[in-house]
Coordinates of C-alpha atoms and ligand atoms in Angstrom, one line a residue:
M1 CA 8.7 -8.9 -30.9
A2 CA 9.3 -9.2 -34.7
G3 CA 10.9 -6.0 -36.1
K4 CA 11.7 -4.6 -32.7
K5 CA 15.0 -4.6 -31.0
R6 CA 15.0 -7.3 -28.3
G7 CA 17.3 -9.0 -25.8
M8 CA 20.9 -7.8 -25.9
R9 CA 20.1 -5.4 -28.7
R10 CA 17.7 -3.3 -26.5
G11 CA 18.8 0.0 -25.2
L12 CA 22.4 -0.1 -26.3
T13 CA 24.9 2.0 -24.4
A14 CA 25.6 5.2 -26.4
Y15 CA 29.1 4.9 -27.9
G16 CA 27.9 6.3 -31.3
D17 CA 28.4 2.9 -33.0
E18 CA 25.6 0.5 -32.3
E19 CA 27.5 -2.6 -33.6
F20 CA 30.4 -1.8 -31.4
S21 CA 28.1 -1.2 -28.4
L22 CA 26.6 -4.7 -29.0
F23 CA 30.1 -6.2 -29.4
L24 CA 31.2 -4.6 -26.2
R25 CA 28.1 -5.6 -24.3
K26 CA 28.4 -9.2 -25.4
A27 CA 32.1 -9.3 -24.4
F28 CA 31.2 -8.3 -20.9
I29 CA 28.1 -10.4 -20.4
K30 CA 30.2 -13.4 -21.6
A31 CA 32.3 -13.0 -18.5
M32 CA 29.2 -14.3 -16.7
G33 CA 29.6 -17.5 -18.6
Y34 CA 26.7 -17.3 -21.0
T35 CA 26.8 -18.9 -24.5
D36 CA 25.7 -17.1 -27.7
D37 CA 22.6 -19.4 -27.7
A38 CA 21.6 -18.1 -24.2
L39 CA 22.1 -14.5 -25.2
E40 CA 19.8 -14.9 -28.2
R41 CA 16.9 -15.9 -25.9
P42 CA 14.3 -13.4 -24.6
I43 CA 16.0 -11.7 -21.6
I44 CA 13.8 -11.7 -18.5
G45 CA 14.8 -9.4 -15.7
I46 CA 14.0 -10.3 -12.1
T47 CA 14.1 -7.5 -9.4
N48 CA 16.1 -8.7 -6.4
T49 CA 14.5 -6.9 -3.5
Y50 CA 16.3 -8.9 -0.8
S51 CA 17.9 -7.1 2.1
G52 CA 19.2 -8.2 5.5
F53 CA 16.9 -5.5 6.9
N54 CA 13.8 -6.8 5.2
A55 CA 12.4 -10.0 6.9
C56 CA 9.3 -9.7 4.7
H57 CA 11.6 -10.5 1.8
R58 CA 13.6 -13.2 3.5
T59 CA 12.5 -15.8 0.8
V60 CA 13.4 -13.7 -2.2
P61 CA 16.6 -15.7 -3.0
E62 CA 14.7 -18.9 -3.3
L63 CA 11.8 -17.2 -5.2
I64 CA 14.4 -15.9 -7.7
E65 CA 15.7 -19.5 -8.2
A66 CA 12.1 -20.7 -8.8
V67 CA 11.4 -17.8 -11.2
K68 CA 14.6 -18.6 -13.1
R69 CA 13.6 -22.2 -13.4
G70 CA 10.3 -21.1 -14.9
V71 CA 12.0 -18.7 -17.3
M72 CA 14.4 -21.3 -18.5
L73 CA 11.7 -24.0 -18.9
A74 CA 9.9 -21.5 -21.2
G75 CA 13.0 -20.8 -23.2
G76 CA 14.1 -17.4 -21.8
L77 CA 17.3 -16.2 -20.1
P78 CA 16.7 -15.0 -16.6
V79 CA 18.9 -12.2 -15.2
E80 CA 18.4 -10.8 -11.7
F81 CA 19.3 -7.3 -10.8
P82 CA 19.0 -5.3 -7.5
T83 CA 16.6 -2.5 -6.7
I84 CA 16.1 -0.7 -3.5
T85 CA 14.0 -2.6 -1.0
L86 CA 11.9 -1.1 1.8
H87 CA 10.7 -2.6 5.1
E88 CA 8.3 -0.7 7.3
S89 CA 10.4 -0.8 10.4
F90 CA 13.7 -0.1 8.7
A91 CA 13.0 3.1 6.7
Y92 CA 13.7 6.5 8.4
P93 CA 11.7 8.7 8.6
T94 CA 9.1 6.4 7.1
S95 CA 9.0 4.0 4.2
M96 CA 6.5 6.2 2.3
F97 CA 9.2 8.9 2.1
L98 CA 11.2 6.4 0.0
R99 CA 8.5 4.7 -2.0
N100 CA 9.0 7.1 -4.9
L101 CA 12.8 6.6 -4.8
M102 CA 12.2 2.9 -5.2
A103 CA 9.8 3.6 -8.1
I104 CA 12.4 5.8 -9.8
D105 CA 15.1 3.2 -9.3
T106 CA 12.8 0.4 -10.7
E107 CA 11.8 2.5 -13.7
E108 CA 15.3 3.6 -14.6
M109 CA 16.8 0.1 -14.2
I110 CA 14.1 -1.5 -16.3
R111 CA 14.6 1.1 -19.0
A112 CA 18.4 1.1 -18.8
Q113 CA 18.9 -2.7 -19.1
P114 CA 18.2 -4.9 -22.0
L115 CA 15.0 -6.6 -20.7
D116 CA 12.3 -8.1 -22.8
S117 CA 10.1 -8.4 -19.7
V118 CA 10.6 -8.2 -16.0
V119 CA 9.4 -10.1 -12.9
L120 CA 8.8 -7.7 -10.1
I121 CA 9.3 -9.4 -6.7
G122 CA 7.7 -7.3 -3.9
G123 CA 5.8 -7.9 -0.7
C124 CA 6.4 -5.5 2.1
D125 CA 3.9 -2.5 2.0
K126 CA 5.6 0.1 -0.2
T127 CA 7.5 -2.3 -2.5
V128 CA 4.5 -3.5 -4.5
P129 CA 3.2 0.0 -5.4
A130 CA 6.8 1.2 -6.0
L131 CA 7.6 -1.6 -8.4
L132 CA 4.3 -1.2 -10.3
M133 CA 4.7 2.5 -10.5
G134 CA 8.2 2.1 -12.0
A135 CA 7.1 -0.7 -14.3
A136 CA 4.0 1.3 -15.5
S137 CA 6.3 4.3 -16.4
A138 CA 8.9 2.1 -18.1
N139 CA 6.1 0.2 -19.9
V140 CA 8.1 -2.9 -20.5
P141 CA 6.1 -6.2 -20.1
A142 CA 6.0 -6.8 -16.4
I143 CA 4.5 -9.3 -14.0
M144 CA 4.2 -9.1 -10.2
L145 CA 5.2 -11.8 -7.8
V146 CA 4.7 -11.2 -4.0
T147 CA 6.7 -12.9 -1.3
G148 CA 3.4 -14.0 0.4
P149 CA 2.2 -13.6 4.0
M150 CA 3.6 -15.0 7.2
L151 CA 2.0 -17.8 9.1
T152 CA 0.4 -16.8 12.4
G153 CA 2.1 -17.0 15.7
D154 CA 0.6 -17.8 19.1
H155 CA 0.7 -16.6 22.6
Q156 CA -0.7 -18.7 25.5
G157 CA -3.1 -20.5 23.0
E158 CA -4.2 -17.3 21.2
R159 CA -3.3 -16.8 17.5
L160 CA -1.3 -13.7 16.9
G161 CA -0.9 -11.6 13.7
A162 CA 1.5 -8.8 12.8
C163 CA 0.9 -6.1 13.3
T164 CA -2.7 -5.9 14.5
D165 CA -1.7 -7.8 17.6
C166 CA 1.5 -5.8 17.9
R167 CA -0.7 -2.7 18.5
R168 CA -3.3 -4.5 20.6
Y169 CA -0.7 -5.9 23.0
W170 CA 1.2 -2.7 23.1
A171 CA -2.0 -0.8 24.0
R172 CA -2.6 -3.4 26.8
F173 CA 1.0 -2.9 28.0
R174 CA 0.5 0.9 28.0
A175 CA -2.7 0.5 29.9
G176 CA -0.9 -1.6 32.6
E177 CA -2.9 -4.7 31.8
I178 CA 0.2 -6.8 31.1
D179 CA 3.8 -6.5 32.4
A180 CA 7.2 -6.1 30.7
R181 CA 7.8 -9.9 30.9
E182 CA 4.7 -10.7 29.0
I183 CA 5.1 -8.0 26.3
N184 CA 8.6 -9.3 25.7
A185 CA 7.3 -12.9 25.3
V186 CA 4.7 -11.6 22.8
N187 CA 7.4 -9.7 20.9
A188 CA 9.1 -13.0 19.9
K189 CA 5.9 -14.5 18.6
L190 CA 4.4 -11.8 16.4
A191 CA 6.5 -12.4 13.3
P192 CA 7.1 -16.2 13.4
T193 CA 8.0 -16.9 9.8
A194 CA 9.3 -15.2 6.7
G195 CA 6.7 -13.3 4.7
T196 CA 4.6 -10.2 5.0
C197 CA 2.1 -9.2 7.7
M198 CA -0.6 -11.9 7.7
V199 CA -3.6 -9.7 8.6
M200 CA -5.4 -7.6 5.9
G201 CA -2.8 -4.8 6.3
T202 CA -1.2 -2.9 3.5
A203 CA 0.9 -5.7 2.1
S204 CA -2.0 -8.2 2.0
T205 CA -4.3 -5.5 0.6
M206 CA -1.8 -4.6 -2.2
A207 CA -1.3 -8.3 -3.0
C208 CA -5.1 -8.8 -3.4
V209 CA -5.7 -5.6 -5.3
T210 CA -2.8 -6.4 -7.6
E211 CA -4.4 -9.8 -8.5
A212 CA -7.7 -8.0 -9.2
L213 CA -5.8 -5.4 -11.2
G214 CA -4.6 -8.2 -13.4
M215 CA -0.8 -7.8 -12.9
M216 CA -0.3 -11.0 -11.0
L217 CA -1.1 -14.6 -11.9
P218 CA -4.4 -15.9 -10.5
G219 CA -3.9 -17.4 -7.0
G220 CA -0.7 -15.4 -6.5
A221 CA -1.8 -13.1 -3.7
C222 CA -2.5 -15.2 -0.6
T223 CA -0.3 -18.2 -0.5
P224 CA 1.9 -18.0 2.6
A225 CA 5.6 -17.3 2.0
V226 CA 6.8 -20.6 3.4
M227 CA 4.6 -22.9 1.5
S228 CA 5.8 -25.0 -1.5
E229 CA 2.9 -23.6 -3.5
R230 CA 4.5 -20.2 -3.3
M231 CA 7.6 -21.6 -5.2
R232 CA 5.3 -23.2 -7.8
S233 CA 3.7 -19.8 -8.2
A234 CA 7.1 -18.3 -8.7
E235 CA 8.0 -20.8 -11.3
A236 CA 4.8 -20.2 -13.2
T237 CA 5.4 -16.5 -13.0
G238 CA 8.8 -17.0 -14.6
A239 CA 7.3 -19.0 -17.4
R240 CA 4.6 -16.4 -17.9
A241 CA 7.2 -13.6 -18.1
V242 CA 8.6 -15.2 -21.2
A243 CA 5.2 -15.3 -22.8
I244 CA 4.4 -11.7 -22.0
A245 CA 7.8 -10.7 -23.5
K246 CA 6.9 -12.4 -26.7
A247 CA 3.4 -11.0 -26.7
G248 CA 4.5 -7.5 -25.9
L249 CA 1.9 -7.4 -23.0
T250 CA 2.9 -4.1 -21.4
P251 CA 1.5 -2.7 -18.1
G252 CA -0.3 0.0 -20.1
K253 CA -2.4 -2.6 -21.7
I254 CA -3.5 -4.1 -18.4
M255 CA -3.6 -1.2 -16.0
T256 CA -6.6 0.5 -17.6
P257 CA -9.4 2.5 -15.9
D258 CA -11.5 -0.7 -15.8
A259 CA -8.6 -2.6 -14.1
F260 CA -8.3 0.1 -11.5
E261 CA -12.0 -0.1 -10.9
N262 CA -11.7 -3.8 -10.3
A263 CA -8.8 -3.1 -7.9
L264 CA -10.9 -0.6 -6.0
T265 CA -13.8 -3.0 -5.8
M266 CA -11.5 -5.6 -4.3
L267 CA -10.2 -3.0 -1.8
L268 CA -13.7 -2.3 -0.6
A269 CA -14.7 -6.0 -0.4
I270 CA -11.6 -7.0 1.6
G271 CA -12.0 -4.1 4.0
G272 CA -8.5 -3.3 3.0
S273 CA -5.9 -0.8 4.1
T274 CA -6.6 2.9 3.5
N275 CA -3.0 3.1 2.2
A276 CA -4.1 1.3 -0.9
I277 CA -6.1 4.3 -2.1
V278 CA -2.9 6.4 -2.0
H279 CA -0.9 3.7 -3.8
L280 CA -3.5 3.0 -6.5
A281 CA -3.8 6.8 -7.1
A282 CA 0.0 6.9 -7.6
M283 CA 0.1 3.8 -9.9
A284 CA -2.8 5.1 -12.0
G285 CA -1.2 8.6 -12.2
R286 CA 1.7 7.0 -14.0
L287 CA -0.6 6.1 -16.8
G288 CA -2.6 9.4 -16.9
I289 CA -5.5 7.9 -14.9
E290 CA -7.0 9.8 -12.0
I291 CA -8.7 8.0 -9.2
D292 CA -12.0 9.8 -8.6
L293 CA -12.4 9.7 -4.8
D294 CA -16.1 10.8 -4.8
A295 CA -16.9 8.1 -7.4
F296 CA -14.9 5.6 -5.2
D297 CA -17.1 6.6 -2.3
R298 CA -20.2 6.0 -4.4
M299 CA -18.8 2.5 -5.3
G300 CA -18.9 1.9 -1.6
D301 CA -22.7 2.1 -1.6
E302 CA -23.0 -1.1 -3.5
T303 CA -19.8 -2.9 -2.5
P304 CA -20.0 -4.9 0.8
V305 CA -17.1 -6.0 3.0
L306 CA -17.0 -9.7 2.4
V307 CA -13.7 -10.9 3.9
D308 CA -13.5 -11.7 7.6
L309 CA -9.9 -11.0 8.3
K310 CA -8.1 -9.0 11.0
P311 CA -7.9 -6.1 11.8
T312 CA -11.6 -5.8 11.2
G313 CA -12.6 -9.5 11.5
Q314 CA -11.2 -12.7 12.9
H315 CA -9.2 -14.7 10.3
Y316 CA -5.7 -14.4 8.8
M317 CA -4.2 -14.7 5.3
E318 CA -3.5 -18.4 5.6
D319 CA -7.2 -18.9 6.2
L320 CA -8.1 -16.8 3.1
E321 CA -5.7 -19.0 1.1
K322 CA -7.4 -22.2 2.5
A323 CA -10.8 -20.6 1.5
G324 CA -9.6 -20.4 -2.1
G325 CA -7.8 -17.0 -2.1
V326 CA -8.7 -14.0 -4.2
V327 CA -10.8 -15.8 -6.8
T328 CA -13.3 -16.8 -4.0
I329 CA -13.8 -13.0 -3.5
L330 CA -13.9 -12.2 -7.2
R331 CA -16.6 -14.9 -7.7
E332 CA -18.9 -13.1 -5.2
L333 CA -18.1 -9.7 -6.6
R334 CA -18.6 -10.8 -10.2
P335 CA -21.8 -8.6 -10.9
L336 CA -19.7 -5.5 -9.8
L337 CA -16.6 -6.3 -11.8
K338 CA -15.4 -5.2 -15.2
T339 CA -14.9 -8.8 -16.3
K340 CA -13.6 -7.9 -19.8
A341 CA -10.5 -6.2 -18.4
L342 CA -7.4 -7.9 -19.8
T343 CA -5.0 -9.5 -17.3
I344 CA -1.4 -10.8 -17.3
T345 CA -2.6 -14.3 -18.3
G346 CA -3.6 -12.8 -21.7
K347 CA -7.2 -13.6 -20.8
T348 CA -9.9 -11.4 -19.2
L349 CA -10.6 -11.3 -15.5
G350 CA -13.9 -13.0 -16.3
Q351 CA -12.1 -15.8 -18.1
N352 CA -9.7 -16.2 -15.2
I353 CA -12.6 -16.5 -12.8
D354 CA -14.3 -19.1 -15.1
A355 CA -11.0 -21.1 -15.3
A356 CA -10.6 -21.4 -11.5
P357 CA -11.8 -24.5 -9.7
P358 CA -15.2 -24.3 -8.1
G359 CA -15.5 -22.9 -4.5
W360 CA -16.4 -24.8 -1.4
Q361 CA -18.0 -24.3 2.0
Q362 CA -15.9 -21.9 4.1
D363 CA -16.4 -19.0 6.6
V364 CA -13.7 -16.5 5.6
V365 CA -15.3 -15.0 2.5
R366 CA -19.0 -14.2 3.0
P367 CA -21.6 -14.5 0.3
F368 CA -22.5 -11.2 -1.3
R369 CA -25.9 -11.3 0.3
N370 CA -24.6 -11.9 3.8
P371 CA -21.7 -9.4 4.2
I372 CA -19.6 -8.5 7.2
F373 CA -20.3 -4.8 6.6
K374 CA -23.1 -3.8 4.2
N375 CA -21.5 -0.8 2.5
G376 CA -19.1 2.2 2.8
G377 CA -16.3 0.2 4.4
I378 CA -14.0 3.1 3.4
A379 CA -15.8 6.5 3.2
V380 CA -14.5 9.7 1.6
L381 CA -15.2 12.8 3.7
R382 CA -15.4 16.5 2.6
G383 CA -16.0 19.7 4.6
N384 CA -14.3 22.9 5.6
L385 CA -11.6 20.8 7.3
A386 CA -10.9 18.7 4.3
P387 CA -11.8 20.5 1.1
G388 CA -9.6 18.1 -0.9
G389 CA -11.0 15.0 0.9
A390 CA -10.2 12.8 3.9
I391 CA -10.7 9.0 4.4
V392 CA -12.2 7.0 7.2
K393 CA -12.3 3.2 7.4
Q394 CA -15.8 2.8 8.9
A395 CA -15.4 -1.0 8.9
A396 CA -12.7 -0.7 11.5
A397 CA -14.3 2.1 13.6
T398 CA -16.6 2.3 16.6
P399 CA -20.1 2.8 15.0
K400 CA -21.3 5.3 17.6
L401 CA -18.3 7.6 17.0
M402 CA -19.1 7.9 13.3
Q403 CA -21.5 10.7 14.2
H404 CA -19.7 12.7 16.9
A405 CA -18.9 16.3 17.8
G406 CA -16.2 17.1 20.3
R407 CA -13.6 19.5 21.6
A408 CA -10.3 19.5 19.6
V409 CA -7.1 18.6 21.4
V410 CA -4.4 19.6 19.0
F411 CA -0.9 18.2 18.6
D412 CA 1.2 20.4 16.3
S413 CA 3.7 17.7 15.1
L414 CA 4.9 14.2 15.8
E415 CA 7.4 15.5 18.3
D416 CA 4.6 17.5 20.1
L417 CA 2.5 14.3 20.2
A418 CA 5.3 12.2 21.6
A419 CA 6.1 14.9 24.2
R420 CA 2.5 15.4 25.6
I421 CA 0.2 12.4 24.8
D422 CA 1.1 10.6 28.0
S423 CA 1.4 13.7 30.2
P424 CA -0.8 13.5 33.3
D425 CA -1.5 17.3 32.7
L426 CA -3.0 16.8 29.3
D427 CA -6.4 18.4 29.2
V428 CA -8.4 15.6 27.5
T429 CA -11.6 13.6 28.0
P430 CA -12.9 10.6 26.1
D431 CA -15.4 12.8 24.2
D432 CA -12.6 15.0 22.8
I433 CA -11.2 14.7 19.2
L434 CA -7.5 14.2 19.0
V435 CA -6.0 16.3 16.2
L436 CA -2.5 15.6 14.7
R437 CA -1.1 17.9 12.0
N438 CA 2.1 18.6 10.1
A439 CA 2.2 14.8 9.5
G440 CA 1.2 14.9 5.8
P441 CA 3.3 14.3 2.7
K442 CA 5.4 17.5 3.1
G443 CA 4.8 18.0 6.8
A444 CA 6.6 15.0 8.4
P445 CA 7.8 14.5 5.6
G446 CA 6.6 11.4 4.0
M447 CA 3.1 11.1 5.5
P448 CA 4.0 8.5 8.1
E449 CA 1.6 6.0 9.6
A450 CA 1.0 8.2 12.6
G451 CA -2.7 8.6 12.2
Y452 CA -3.3 5.9 14.8
I453 CA -2.8 8.4 17.6
P454 CA -2.4 6.5 20.8
I455 CA -5.2 6.9 23.4
P456 CA -3.7 9.3 26.0
K457 CA -2.3 7.1 28.8
K458 CA -4.5 8.7 31.5
L459 CA -7.6 7.7 29.5
A460 CA -6.2 4.3 28.4
Q461 CA -5.6 3.4 32.1
K462 CA -9.3 4.1 32.7
G463 CA -10.3 1.7 30.0
V464 CA -10.9 4.1 27.1
K465 CA -10.3 2.0 23.9
D466 CA -11.3 4.4 21.1
M467 CA -11.7 8.1 20.4
V468 CA -12.2 10.1 17.3
R469 CA -8.7 11.0 15.9
I470 CA -8.1 13.1 12.9
S471 CA -4.9 13.9 11.0
D472 CA -3.1 14.6 7.7
A473 CA -1.1 11.4 8.2
R474 CA -1.7 7.8 7.1
M475 CA -2.5 4.8 9.2
S476 CA -1.1 1.3 9.1
G477 CA -3.4 -1.1 7.4
T478 CA -3.1 -3.4 10.4
A479 CA -4.5 -0.7 12.7
F480 CA -8.1 0.0 13.7
G481 CA -10.2 2.7 15.4
S482 CA -12.3 5.8 14.7
I483 CA -9.6 7.5 12.7
V484 CA -9.9 10.1 10.0
L485 CA -6.8 10.2 7.7
H486 CA -5.3 11.8 4.7
I487 CA -6.9 15.2 5.4
T488 CA -6.2 17.2 2.2
P489 CA -4.7 19.7 1.8
E490 CA -2.3 19.0 4.6
A491 CA -1.5 21.5 7.4
A492 CA 2.1 22.1 6.3
I493 CA 1.0 23.8 3.1
G494 CA -1.7 25.8 4.9
G495 CA -4.7 23.4 4.7
P496 CA -7.5 24.3 7.1
L497 CA -6.2 21.7 9.6
A498 CA -3.4 24.2 10.3
L499 CA -6.0 26.7 11.7
V500 CA -7.5 24.4 14.4
K501 CA -6.9 25.4 18.0
S502 CA -7.3 23.3 21.1
G503 CA -10.8 23.9 22.4
D504 CA -12.4 24.4 19.0
R505 CA -15.3 22.1 18.2
I506 CA -15.1 19.6 15.4
K507 CA -18.0 17.7 13.9
L508 CA -17.7 14.3 12.2
D509 CA -20.7 13.0 10.4
V510 CA -19.7 10.0 8.3
A511 CA -23.3 9.3 7.2
K512 CA -23.3 12.7 5.5
R513 CA -19.6 12.4 4.6
R514 CA -18.7 15.6 6.4
L515 CA -15.8 16.8 8.6
E516 CA -16.4 20.3 9.8
L517 CA -14.5 22.7 12.0
L518 CA -17.3 24.6 13.9
V519 CA -15.6 28.0 13.9
P520 CA -17.0 31.0 12.1
A521 CA -15.5 31.8 8.7
A522 CA -14.4 35.3 9.8
E523 CA -12.4 33.8 12.6
L524 CA -10.8 31.3 10.3
A525 CA -9.9 34.1 7.9
A526 CA -8.3 36.0 10.7
R527 CA -6.3 32.9 11.8
R528 CA -5.2 32.3 8.2
K529 CA -3.6 35.8 8.1
Q530 CA -1.6 34.9 11.2
W531 CA -0.5 31.4 9.8
K532 CA 3.1 30.9 9.0
A533 CA 4.5 27.9 7.1
P534 CA 6.6 25.6 9.2
K535 CA 10.3 26.4 9.2
M536 CA 12.8 24.4 7.1
R537 CA 14.5 21.6 9.1
A538 CA 18.1 20.5 8.9
G539 CA 18.5 18.4 5.8
D540 CA 15.5 19.9 3.9
E541 CA 17.8 21.9 1.6
R542 CA 19.5 19.1 -0.3
G543 CA 19.4 15.7 -1.9
Y544 CA 16.4 13.4 -2.3
R545 CA 14.7 15.2 0.6
K546 CA 14.7 18.5 -1.3
L547 CA 13.4 16.7 -4.4
F548 CA 10.7 15.2 -2.2
L549 CA 9.6 18.4 -0.5
D550 CA 9.7 20.4 -3.8
T551 CA 7.6 17.9 -5.9
V552 CA 5.5 15.6 -3.8
Q553 CA 1.8 15.9 -4.4
Q554 CA -1.0 15.5 -1.9
A555 CA -2.6 12.2 -0.9
D556 CA -5.4 12.5 -3.5
R557 CA -2.7 12.3 -6.2
G558 CA -1.0 9.4 -4.5
C559 CA 1.9 11.4 -3.0
D560 CA 3.8 10.8 -6.2
F561 CA 6.2 13.4 -7.5
E562 CA 4.6 15.9 -10.0
F563 CA 7.2 15.2 -12.7
L564 CA 6.6 11.5 -12.6
T565 CA 2.8 11.5 -13.4
R566 CA 1.3 11.8 -16.8
P567 CA -1.3 14.3 -17.7
V568 CA -4.8 13.0 -16.8
T569 CA -6.6 11.5 -19.8
A570 CA -9.0 9.1 -18.0
R571 CA -10.7 8.6 -14.6
A572 CA -11.4 5.5 -12.5
P573 CA -13.9 4.5 -11.5
A574 CA -15.9 5.7 -14.4
K575 CA -19.2 6.1 -12.3
Ligands
LIG1 FE1 6.5 -5.9 5.9 FE2 4.2 -5.7 7.5 S1 6.3 -5.0 7.9 S2 4.5 -6.4 5.4

């Protein structure tokens, strides 16, 4: 940091007299009881993302204490500060709507305050990408610490995991297989400890890909929230934050195209949440890197799914931790990785793998040559219904439905879906394709996790478990089924999805990566002339919602705001 303004001298408040600004700043910070000696140390910010509404972040106060200990042991001065926090079930209309607000908050608070580095404490789905997006734009040395996953619950001897089993049990309740008393009993067992969802949902996925990206200490992704090792990881993160402050190790030096390629390789190998594609695109966009969806799809040809975790497999995050965590996966993936990518340790990813203890016999991470799913765990589709791309998580789908043609049953909005999906009069058969639209970035707004369209009650009660479902929405990483997501461009801006009518035929061919609306081009052109953009809703005209609607980009650009991304100068993966 020699020659650069650091600590209390960074980013002085503008009074027109820098010495006075420093004098005033010190006068006020001394009211916190600090000595001059403390104020001369590297100042390490810690984001406090605790909230009484965020159970996934229940342990943040004790993590902050452990981080502070690490910072002080390494000679720094830790200072915590609040940012917005987001929990999936406590963010109306959807947490994705607020992710960019949290990223803006994080960026501006990092920039506004005199921080030599910052520890980002996240966990619940949108918090990790929001913090990393903000830190990438502020480009102050930053290191990620996650709260860690929950331990599993149990019901009548069966292990339960949020929220894969939330959905599974709810589907059983809807189908009449279990009664109100049992579903209430299950409700109390699904989230039995502090921490994030313990299946390979979005939170677990983002934790694993962040470790592969290099922005988290090795071993930091999988340790459950309530284990003492999690506190040691926090202490080590605090100590490392002082080192990266001294070294000037900024996010831009770590979050390179190679690092994003490593993160995408990890995403494929863990059979991770499709949401991570959107978040990685947003994070990369902050640094002028574009995620190339077609190259990502080609990566899938050689990247097997190795991790046997719910929702696609059988284990949970605590089992992955016992199997050695992320490095066990990295070791198997080594031939596919960019091992020279720099990480937060100051060493390369390859050096971190070499420094880890040797692996042992376990059944959670499969050997490269004996995968769970050979390739294409997540496939990118194109076609006249999705000229900008769409995503399907094959690894979580019914194989025979991956080549399917059927009659469209269209729901025009989330409200329309809620009103009609369980109607006994709904004209639907198991071979039909359920279509939900106006649930994309602008449509809903916020691209909610509504892509997991429930099986219509009248079919669920006959035992139908899966159907092809397509939408411009996202899906929770904890969900599963034959579900096409992120159809781009979305219906609300006139994407072809807006032109589908109930009764049209749609063809899905995942092997050929195609999603086609089997309607003649002339008929589609006639329908386009008739199409009208959805009307403005109450609240669309002001505030953050207006900013969101005016500037949010489509899923392929990570749903980030246009004015927050940098011009594209590189692509990842570079294949
Ligand atoms: Fe927070 Fe699932 S609700 S991680």
